Amino acid sequence: MTLALHVIRFVLLDIVGEILYWPVWWYTRGLWEALKWAGRGLRDEWGVLALTLWLRSMFTPMYADYSFAGRAISFVFRVLILGWRLMKFFIWVAWYAVGLALYAGLPAAAAYVLFSFFRQ
């Protein structure tokens, strides 16, 4: 095979093939990888905020004060702290949801803009 045929084969099969395969990859394997990335990020954030620990120790009195007042104060403060941490977690959930929506929607929006631009 001559060098010219190798170049033509490379251009047609590799470059054009990759350009045509890119949207398929973006919405299949790429989207799956983005979902796994978001899941790992949310799982890590759940651990950083120690939400399982706060939920598990919700009714355990702080400082071993087993009186009614000690239990009530512990419960109220744990509810406040847990609420604050859950709010921070849901901000992360919203952040990852926006990122995934942009990942899924931006190429489609760009294609729509390009096709509408060339259609006129």
mmCIF file of N, CA and C in Angstrom:
data_model
loop_
_atom_site.group_PDB
_atom_site.id
_atom_site.type_symbol
_atom_site.label_atom_id
_atom_site.label_comp_id
_atom_site.label_asym_id
_atom_site.label_seq_id
_atom_site.Cartn_x
_atom_site.Cartn_y
_atom_site.Cartn_z
ATOM 1 N N MET A 1 0.839 -1.181 0.000
ATOM 2 C CA MET A 1 0.000 0.000 0.000
ATOM 3 C C MET A 1 0.884 1.244 0.000
ATOM 4 N N THR A 2 0.491 2.198 -0.770
ATOM 5 C CA THR A 2 1.286 3.408 -0.862
ATOM 6 C C THR A 2 0.988 4.326 0.311
ATOM 7 N N LEU A 3 1.823 5.325 0.439
ATOM 8 C CA LEU A 3 1.658 6.291 1.519
ATOM 9 C C LEU A 3 0.360 7.069 1.363
ATOM 10 N N ALA A 4 -0.006 7.382 0.149
ATOM 11 C CA ALA A 4 -1.250 8.125 -0.083
ATOM 12 C C ALA A 4 -2.462 7.321 0.374
ATOM 13 N N LEU A 5 -2.461 6.020 0.105
ATOM 14 C CA LEU A 5 -3.576 5.184 0.553
ATOM 15 C C LEU A 5 -3.622 5.080 2.075
ATOM 16 N N HIS A 6 -2.468 5.040 2.716
ATOM 17 C CA HIS A 6 -2.437 5.022 4.181
ATOM 18 C C HIS A 6 -3.009 6.309 4.758
ATOM 19 N N VAL A 7 -2.658 7.418 4.154
ATOM 20 C CA VAL A 7 -3.169 8.711 4.628
ATOM 21 C C VAL A 7 -4.676 8.787 4.431
ATOM 22 N N ILE A 8 -5.156 8.379 3.262
ATOM 23 C CA ILE A 8 -6.604 8.408 2.997
ATOM 24 C C ILE A 8 -7.338 7.475 3.959
ATOM 25 N N ARG A 9 -6.786 6.300 4.168
ATOM 26 C CA ARG A 9 -7.411 5.351 5.102
ATOM 27 C C ARG A 9 -7.447 5.935 6.513
ATOM 28 N N PHE A 10 -6.351 6.563 6.934
ATOM 29 C CA PHE A 10 -6.298 7.171 8.259
ATOM 30 C C PHE A 10 -7.343 8.268 8.394
ATOM 31 N N VAL A 11 -7.424 9.131 7.397
ATOM 32 C CA VAL A 11 -8.368 10.245 7.458
ATOM 33 C C VAL A 11 -9.798 9.739 7.467
ATOM 34 N N LEU A 12 -10.116 8.814 6.586
ATOM 35 C CA LEU A 12 -11.496 8.351 6.484
ATOM 36 C C LEU A 12 -11.913 7.493 7.673
ATOM 37 N N LEU A 13 -11.097 6.554 8.051
ATOM 38 C CA LEU A 13 -11.498 5.614 9.093
ATOM 39 C C LEU A 13 -11.300 6.175 10.498
ATOM 40 N N ASP A 14 -10.170 6.745 10.744
ATOM 41 C CA ASP A 14 -9.879 7.163 12.102
ATOM 42 C C ASP A 14 -10.485 8.522 12.440
ATOM 43 N N ILE A 15 -10.159 9.521 11.688
ATOM 44 C CA ILE A 15 -10.613 10.869 12.033
ATOM 45 C C ILE A 15 -12.111 11.022 11.808
ATOM 46 N N VAL A 16 -12.593 10.682 10.632
ATOM 47 C CA VAL A 16 -14.028 10.807 10.353
ATOM 48 C C VAL A 16 -14.819 9.844 11.229
ATOM 49 N N GLY A 17 -14.295 8.638 11.425
ATOM 50 C CA GLY A 17 -14.968 7.679 12.295
ATOM 51 C C GLY A 17 -15.078 8.182 13.720
ATOM 52 N N GLU A 18 -14.022 8.796 14.232
ATOM 53 C CA GLU A 18 -14.073 9.347 15.588
ATOM 54 C C GLU A 18 -15.052 10.512 15.679
ATOM 55 N N ILE A 19 -15.096 11.339 14.666
ATOM 56 C CA ILE A 19 -16.037 12.466 14.678
ATOM 57 C C ILE A 19 -17.470 11.959 14.652
ATOM 58 N N LEU A 20 -17.735 10.929 13.860
ATOM 59 C CA LEU A 20 -19.090 10.382 13.807
ATOM 60 C C LEU A 20 -19.437 9.582 15.062
ATOM 61 N N TYR A 21 -18.445 8.960 15.699
ATOM 62 C CA TYR A 21 -18.704 8.157 16.893
ATOM 63 C C TYR A 21 -18.839 9.017 18.153
ATOM 64 N N TRP A 22 -18.308 10.234 18.135
ATOM 65 C CA TRP A 22 -18.290 11.079 19.329
ATOM 66 C C TRP A 22 -19.671 11.285 19.949
ATOM 67 N N PRO A 23 -20.726 11.649 19.200
ATOM 68 C CA PRO A 23 -22.029 11.828 19.865
ATOM 69 C C PRO A 23 -22.562 10.544 20.484
ATOM 70 N N VAL A 24 -22.290 9.418 19.845
ATOM 71 C CA VAL A 24 -22.733 8.137 20.414
ATOM 72 C C VAL A 24 -22.017 7.895 21.742
ATOM 73 N N TRP A 25 -20.711 8.105 21.772
ATOM 74 C CA TRP A 25 -19.953 7.920 23.004
ATOM 75 C C TRP A 25 -20.414 8.900 24.073
ATOM 76 N N TRP A 26 -20.643 10.156 23.687
ATOM 77 C CA TRP A 26 -20.995 11.206 24.648
ATOM 78 C C TRP A 26 -22.269 10.853 25.409
ATOM 79 N N TYR A 27 -23.261 10.318 24.726
ATOM 80 C CA TYR A 27 -24.542 10.028 25.366
ATOM 81 C C TYR A 27 -24.668 8.580 25.841
ATOM 82 N N THR A 28 -23.639 7.753 25.686
ATOM 83 C CA THR A 28 -23.701 6.391 26.226
ATOM 84 C C THR A 28 -22.628 6.237 27.301
ATOM 85 N N ARG A 29 -21.435 5.913 26.886
ATOM 86 C CA ARG A 29 -20.366 5.663 27.855
ATOM 87 C C ARG A 29 -19.945 6.933 28.587
ATOM 88 N N GLY A 30 -19.894 8.036 27.887
ATOM 89 C CA GLY A 30 -19.516 9.290 28.526
ATOM 90 C C GLY A 30 -20.520 9.721 29.580
ATOM 91 N N LEU A 31 -21.793 9.571 29.279
ATOM 92 C CA LEU A 31 -22.829 9.917 30.257
ATOM 93 C C LEU A 31 -22.765 8.977 31.447
ATOM 94 N N TRP A 32 -22.512 7.695 31.208
ATOM 95 C CA TRP A 32 -22.383 6.739 32.302
ATOM 96 C C TRP A 32 -21.198 7.112 33.204
ATOM 97 N N GLU A 33 -20.077 7.511 32.597
ATOM 98 C CA GLU A 33 -18.917 7.935 33.386
ATOM 99 C C GLU A 33 -19.226 9.209 34.170
ATOM 100 N N ALA A 34 -19.973 10.131 33.581
ATOM 101 C CA ALA A 34 -20.354 11.349 34.295
ATOM 102 C C ALA A 34 -21.278 11.033 35.467
ATOM 103 N N LEU A 35 -22.185 10.089 35.278
ATOM 104 C CA LEU A 35 -23.065 9.678 36.379
ATOM 105 C C LEU A 35 -22.269 9.011 37.496
ATOM 106 N N LYS A 36 -21.302 8.184 37.144
ATOM 107 C CA LYS A 36 -20.457 7.563 38.167
ATOM 108 C C LYS A 36 -19.636 8.619 38.902
ATOM 109 N N TRP A 37 -19.145 9.626 38.184
ATOM 110 C CA TRP A 37 -18.391 10.718 38.793
ATOM 111 C C TRP A 37 -19.258 11.463 39.800
ATOM 112 N N ALA A 38 -20.494 11.764 39.420
ATOM 113 C CA ALA A 38 -21.397 12.464 40.333
ATOM 114 C C ALA A 38 -21.724 11.595 41.543
ATOM 115 N N GLY A 39 -21.939 10.315 41.322
ATOM 116 C CA GLY A 39 -22.216 9.409 42.437
ATOM 117 C C GLY A 39 -21.053 9.319 43.410
ATOM 118 N N ARG A 40 -19.830 9.239 42.872
ATOM 119 C CA ARG A 40 -18.652 9.207 43.747
ATOM 120 C C ARG A 40 -18.518 10.511 44.521
ATOM 121 N N GLY A 41 -18.768 11.626 43.847
ATOM 122 C CA GLY A 41 -18.668 12.913 44.528
ATOM 123 C C GLY A 41 -19.686 13.054 45.647
ATOM 124 N N LEU A 42 -20.914 12.621 45.384
ATOM 125 C CA LEU A 42 -21.943 12.706 46.424
ATOM 126 C C LEU A 42 -21.662 11.732 47.563
ATOM 127 N N ARG A 43 -21.172 10.549 47.246
ATOM 128 C CA ARG A 43 -20.818 9.594 48.299
ATOM 129 C C ARG A 43 -19.683 10.140 49.166
ATOM 130 N N ASP A 44 -18.689 10.755 48.529
ATOM 131 C CA ASP A 44 -17.590 11.344 49.286
ATOM 132 C C ASP A 44 -18.076 12.494 50.157
ATOM 133 N N GLU A 45 -18.951 13.315 49.616
ATOM 134 C CA GLU A 45 -19.473 14.445 50.391
ATOM 135 C C GLU A 45 -20.320 13.956 51.562
ATOM 136 N N TRP A 46 -21.077 12.875 51.358
ATOM 137 C CA TRP A 46 -21.852 12.277 52.455
ATOM 138 C C TRP A 46 -20.906 11.862 53.586
ATOM 139 N N GLY A 47 -19.765 11.290 53.213
ATOM 140 C CA GLY A 47 -18.784 10.883 54.219
ATOM 141 C C GLY A 47 -18.113 12.064 54.889
ATOM 142 N N VAL A 48 -17.795 13.099 54.118
ATOM 143 C CA VAL A 48 -17.159 14.285 54.688
ATOM 144 C C VAL A 48 -18.085 14.955 55.695
ATOM 145 N N LEU A 49 -19.354 15.030 55.382
ATOM 146 C CA LEU A 49 -20.315 15.648 56.294
ATOM 147 C C LEU A 49 -20.716 14.714 57.432
ATOM 148 N N ALA A 50 -20.317 13.451 57.374
ATOM 149 C CA ALA A 50 -20.593 12.446 58.414
ATOM 150 C C ALA A 50 -22.078 12.354 58.714
ATOM 151 N N LEU A 51 -22.883 12.330 57.670
ATOM 152 C CA LEU A 51 -24.334 12.321 57.877
ATOM 153 C C LEU A 51 -24.818 11.013 58.494
ATOM 154 N N THR A 52 -24.205 9.900 58.141
ATOM 155 C CA THR A 52 -24.603 8.628 58.748
ATOM 156 C C THR A 52 -24.346 8.651 60.253
ATOM 157 N N LEU A 53 -23.212 9.189 60.651
ATOM 158 C CA LEU A 53 -22.884 9.279 62.072
ATOM 159 C C LEU A 53 -23.867 10.180 62.811
ATOM 160 N N TRP A 54 -24.206 11.309 62.206
ATOM 161 C CA TRP A 54 -25.144 12.225 62.856
ATOM 162 C C TRP A 54 -26.532 11.611 62.954
ATOM 163 N N LEU A 55 -26.946 10.884 61.940
ATOM 164 C CA LEU A 55 -28.253 10.226 61.999
ATOM 165 C C LEU A 55 -28.262 9.096 63.027
ATOM 166 N N ARG A 56 -27.177 8.355 63.107
ATOM 167 C CA ARG A 56 -27.111 7.231 64.033
ATOM 168 C C ARG A 56 -27.091 7.700 65.488
ATOM 169 N N SER A 57 -26.444 8.822 65.751
ATOM 170 C CA SER A 57 -26.325 9.296 67.131
ATOM 171 C C SER A 57 -27.360 10.367 67.471
ATOM 172 N N MET A 58 -28.451 10.397 66.746
ATOM 173 C CA MET A 58 -29.467 11.433 66.939
ATOM 174 C C MET A 58 -30.037 11.439 68.366
ATOM 175 N N PHE A 59 -30.319 10.286 68.915
ATOM 176 C CA PHE A 59 -30.969 10.217 70.221
ATOM 177 C C PHE A 59 -29.993 9.880 71.347
ATOM 178 N N THR A 60 -28.706 9.919 71.070
ATOM 179 C CA THR A 60 -27.708 9.707 72.115
ATOM 180 C C THR A 60 -27.422 11.048 72.779
ATOM 181 N N PRO A 61 -27.521 11.124 74.094
ATOM 182 C CA PRO A 61 -27.290 12.419 74.751
ATOM 183 C C PRO A 61 -25.824 12.847 74.664
ATOM 184 N N MET A 62 -25.623 14.133 74.521
ATOM 185 C CA MET A 62 -24.275 14.684 74.471
ATOM 186 C C MET A 62 -23.699 14.751 75.884
ATOM 187 N N TYR A 63 -22.403 14.556 75.972
ATOM 188 C CA TYR A 63 -21.662 14.670 77.233
ATOM 189 C C TYR A 63 -22.220 13.743 78.308
ATOM 190 N N ALA A 64 -22.840 12.644 77.925
ATOM 191 C CA ALA A 64 -23.383 11.638 78.853
ATOM 192 C C ALA A 64 -24.347 12.245 79.861
ATOM 193 N N ASP A 65 -25.060 13.271 79.472
ATOM 194 C CA ASP A 65 -26.067 13.898 80.336
ATOM 195 C C ASP A 65 -27.406 13.240 80.031
ATOM 196 N N TYR A 66 -27.801 12.305 80.876
ATOM 197 C CA TYR A 66 -28.999 11.514 80.634
ATOM 198 C C TYR A 66 -30.251 12.121 81.245
ATOM 199 N N SER A 67 -30.167 13.340 81.759
ATOM 200 C CA SER A 67 -31.370 13.979 82.296
ATOM 201 C C SER A 67 -32.280 14.387 81.139
ATOM 202 N N PHE A 68 -33.518 14.710 81.456
ATOM 203 C CA PHE A 68 -34.460 15.105 80.414
ATOM 204 C C PHE A 68 -33.980 16.363 79.700
ATOM 205 N N ALA A 69 -33.502 17.349 80.471
ATOM 206 C CA ALA A 69 -33.016 18.597 79.869
ATOM 207 C C ALA A 69 -31.806 18.324 78.974
ATOM 208 N N GLY A 70 -30.898 17.475 79.432
ATOM 209 C CA GLY A 70 -29.720 17.146 78.629
ATOM 210 C C GLY A 70 -30.089 16.447 77.336
ATOM 211 N N ARG A 71 -31.030 15.518 77.409
ATOM 212 C CA ARG A 71 -31.488 14.828 76.200
ATOM 213 C C ARG A 71 -32.193 15.792 75.246
ATOM 214 N N ALA A 72 -33.021 16.681 75.795
ATOM 215 C CA ALA A 72 -33.758 17.635 74.954
ATOM 216 C C ALA A 72 -32.802 18.597 74.260
ATOM 217 N N ILE A 73 -31.854 19.129 75.014
ATOM 218 C CA ILE A 73 -30.887 20.066 74.423
ATOM 219 C C ILE A 73 -30.043 19.350 73.368
ATOM 220 N N SER A 74 -29.601 18.131 73.664
ATOM 221 C CA SER A 74 -28.818 17.362 72.692
ATOM 222 C C SER A 74 -29.613 17.123 71.419
ATOM 223 N N PHE A 75 -30.873 16.745 71.572
ATOM 224 C CA PHE A 75 -31.706 16.470 70.405
ATOM 225 C C PHE A 75 -31.894 17.727 69.555
ATOM 226 N N VAL A 76 -32.187 18.857 70.210
ATOM 227 C CA VAL A 76 -32.411 20.109 69.470
ATOM 228 C C VAL A 76 -31.148 20.513 68.718
ATOM 229 N N PHE A 77 -30.010 20.462 69.383
ATOM 230 C CA PHE A 77 -28.781 20.864 68.711
ATOM 231 C C PHE A 77 -28.400 19.896 67.593
ATOM 232 N N ARG A 78 -28.646 18.620 67.798
ATOM 233 C CA ARG A 78 -28.345 17.661 66.727
ATOM 234 C C ARG A 78 -29.281 17.853 65.539
ATOM 235 N N VAL A 79 -30.525 18.199 65.799
ATOM 236 C CA VAL A 79 -31.446 18.490 64.694
ATOM 237 C C VAL A 79 -30.954 19.708 63.917
ATOM 238 N N LEU A 80 -30.519 20.749 64.634
ATOM 239 C CA LEU A 80 -30.013 21.949 63.956
ATOM 240 C C LEU A 80 -28.751 21.634 63.142
ATOM 241 N N ILE A 81 -27.828 20.915 63.741
ATOM 242 C CA ILE A 81 -26.586 20.581 63.035
ATOM 243 C C ILE A 81 -26.870 19.672 61.843
ATOM 244 N N LEU A 82 -27.735 18.685 62.048
ATOM 245 C CA LEU A 82 -28.082 17.780 60.952
ATOM 246 C C LEU A 82 -28.792 18.535 59.828
ATOM 247 N N GLY A 83 -29.672 19.458 60.192
ATOM 248 C CA GLY A 83 -30.341 20.275 59.173
ATOM 249 C C GLY A 83 -29.350 21.092 58.367
ATOM 250 N N TRP A 84 -28.379 21.698 59.051
ATOM 251 C CA TRP A 84 -27.354 22.483 58.368
ATOM 252 C C TRP A 84 -26.525 21.595 57.434
ATOM 253 N N ARG A 85 -26.136 20.424 57.907
ATOM 254 C CA ARG A 85 -25.332 19.522 57.084
ATOM 255 C C ARG A 85 -26.141 18.972 55.908
ATOM 256 N N LEU A 86 -27.405 18.680 56.126
ATOM 257 C CA LEU A 86 -28.249 18.224 55.016
ATOM 258 C C LEU A 86 -28.427 19.325 53.977
ATOM 259 N N MET A 87 -28.541 20.572 54.443
ATOM 260 C CA MET A 87 -28.655 21.686 53.504
ATOM 261 C C MET A 87 -27.382 21.791 52.658
ATOM 262 N N LYS A 88 -26.220 21.647 53.285
ATOM 263 C CA LYS A 88 -24.968 21.661 52.532
ATOM 264 C C LYS A 88 -24.907 20.494 51.547
ATOM 265 N N PHE A 89 -25.396 19.324 51.973
ATOM 266 C CA PHE A 89 -25.392 18.162 51.083
ATOM 267 C C PHE A 89 -26.301 18.398 49.883
ATOM 268 N N PHE A 90 -27.477 18.977 50.100
ATOM 269 C CA PHE A 90 -28.393 19.209 48.984
ATOM 270 C C PHE A 90 -27.887 20.304 48.054
ATOM 271 N N ILE A 91 -27.063 21.203 48.558
ATOM 272 C CA ILE A 91 -26.392 22.159 47.668
ATOM 273 C C ILE A 91 -25.436 21.401 46.743
ATOM 274 N N TRP A 92 -24.723 20.415 47.286
ATOM 275 C CA TRP A 92 -23.856 19.578 46.453
ATOM 276 C C TRP A 92 -24.661 18.772 45.454
ATOM 277 N N VAL A 93 -25.812 18.253 45.886
ATOM 278 C CA VAL A 93 -26.682 17.506 44.965
ATOM 279 C C VAL A 93 -27.099 18.411 43.806
ATOM 280 N N ALA A 94 -27.490 19.643 44.124
ATOM 281 C CA ALA A 94 -27.889 20.587 43.074
ATOM 282 C C ALA A 94 -26.709 20.906 42.157
ATOM 283 N N TRP A 95 -25.527 21.060 42.727
ATOM 284 C CA TRP A 95 -24.330 21.348 41.937
ATOM 285 C C TRP A 95 -24.056 20.223 40.933
ATOM 286 N N TYR A 96 -24.100 18.974 41.402
ATOM 287 C CA TYR A 96 -23.869 17.848 40.503
ATOM 288 C C TYR A 96 -25.007 17.705 39.493
ATOM 289 N N ALA A 97 -26.237 17.997 39.889
ATOM 290 C CA ALA A 97 -27.366 17.911 38.956
ATOM 291 C C ALA A 97 -27.213 18.940 37.839
ATOM 292 N N VAL A 98 -26.784 20.148 38.185
ATOM 293 C CA VAL A 98 -26.559 21.175 37.160
ATOM 294 C C VAL A 98 -25.422 20.745 36.237
ATOM 295 N N GLY A 99 -24.365 20.191 36.811
ATOM 296 C CA GLY A 99 -23.254 19.712 35.986
ATOM 297 C C GLY A 99 -23.673 18.621 35.026
ATOM 298 N N LEU A 100 -24.474 17.678 35.503
ATOM 299 C CA LEU A 100 -24.950 16.605 34.620
ATOM 300 C C LEU A 100 -25.918 17.137 33.566
ATOM 301 N N ALA A 101 -26.756 18.101 33.946
ATOM 302 C CA ALA A 101 -27.674 18.690 32.966
ATOM 303 C C ALA A 101 -26.897 19.437 31.884
ATOM 304 N N LEU A 102 -25.857 20.155 32.286
ATOM 305 C CA LEU A 102 -25.022 20.831 31.292
ATOM 306 C C LEU A 102 -24.301 19.813 30.408
ATOM 307 N N TYR A 103 -23.812 18.745 31.017
ATOM 308 C CA TYR A 103 -23.133 17.706 30.239
ATOM 309 C C TYR A 103 -24.073 17.118 29.194
ATOM 310 N N ALA A 104 -25.300 16.861 29.582
ATOM 311 C CA ALA A 104 -26.246 16.234 28.658
ATOM 312 C C ALA A 104 -26.842 17.239 27.677
ATOM 313 N N GLY A 105 -27.038 18.470 28.102
ATOM 314 C CA GLY A 105 -27.765 19.418 27.281
ATOM 315 C C GLY A 105 -26.935 20.318 26.392
ATOM 316 N N LEU A 106 -25.701 20.599 26.786
ATOM 317 C CA LEU A 106 -24.897 21.547 26.019
ATOM 318 C C LEU A 106 -24.595 21.087 24.593
ATOM 319 N N PRO A 107 -24.190 19.848 24.356
ATOM 320 C CA PRO A 107 -23.956 19.440 22.964
ATOM 321 C C PRO A 107 -25.229 19.468 22.121
ATOM 322 N N ALA A 108 -26.348 19.074 22.702
ATOM 323 C CA ALA A 108 -27.607 19.119 21.956
ATOM 324 C C ALA A 108 -27.985 20.564 21.639
ATOM 325 N N ALA A 109 -27.786 21.458 22.593
ATOM 326 C CA ALA A 109 -28.085 22.873 22.348
ATOM 327 C C ALA A 109 -27.143 23.449 21.296
ATOM 328 N N ALA A 110 -25.874 23.076 21.350
ATOM 329 C CA ALA A 110 -24.920 23.553 20.348
ATOM 330 C C ALA A 110 -25.279 23.030 18.962
ATOM 331 N N ALA A 111 -25.676 21.773 18.872
ATOM 332 C CA ALA A 111 -26.090 21.218 17.581
ATOM 333 C C ALA A 111 -27.329 21.927 17.061
ATOM 334 N N TYR A 112 -28.276 22.215 17.931
ATOM 335 C CA TYR A 112 -29.484 22.933 17.521
ATOM 336 C C TYR A 112 -29.137 24.321 16.997
ATOM 337 N N VAL A 113 -28.253 25.026 17.692
ATOM 338 C CA VAL A 113 -27.859 26.368 17.250
ATOM 339 C C VAL A 113 -27.136 26.291 15.909
ATOM 340 N N LEU A 114 -26.238 25.328 15.756
ATOM 341 C CA LEU A 114 -25.522 25.197 14.483
ATOM 342 C C LEU A 114 -26.461 24.862 13.330
ATOM 343 N N PHE A 115 -27.368 23.921 13.544
ATOM 344 C CA PHE A 115 -28.296 23.552 12.472
ATOM 345 C C PHE A 115 -29.249 24.689 12.138
ATOM 346 N N SER A 116 -29.703 25.424 13.136
ATOM 347 C CA SER A 116 -30.602 26.546 12.848
ATOM 348 C C SER A 116 -29.843 27.683 12.168
ATOM 349 N N PHE A 117 -28.549 27.841 12.477
ATOM 350 C CA PHE A 117 -27.746 28.870 11.833
ATOM 351 C C PHE A 117 -27.523 28.542 10.363
ATOM 352 N N PHE A 118 -27.211 27.301 10.062
ATOM 353 C CA PHE A 118 -26.948 26.919 8.678
ATOM 354 C C PHE A 118 -28.221 26.728 7.869
ATOM 355 N N ARG A 119 -29.343 26.558 8.531
ATOM 356 C CA ARG A 119 -30.605 26.372 7.829
ATOM 357 C C ARG A 119 -31.103 27.687 7.227
ATOM 358 N N GLN A 120 -30.751 28.784 7.823
ATOM 359 C CA GLN A 120 -31.257 30.084 7.336
ATOM 360 C C GLN A 120 -30.533 30.557 6.118
#
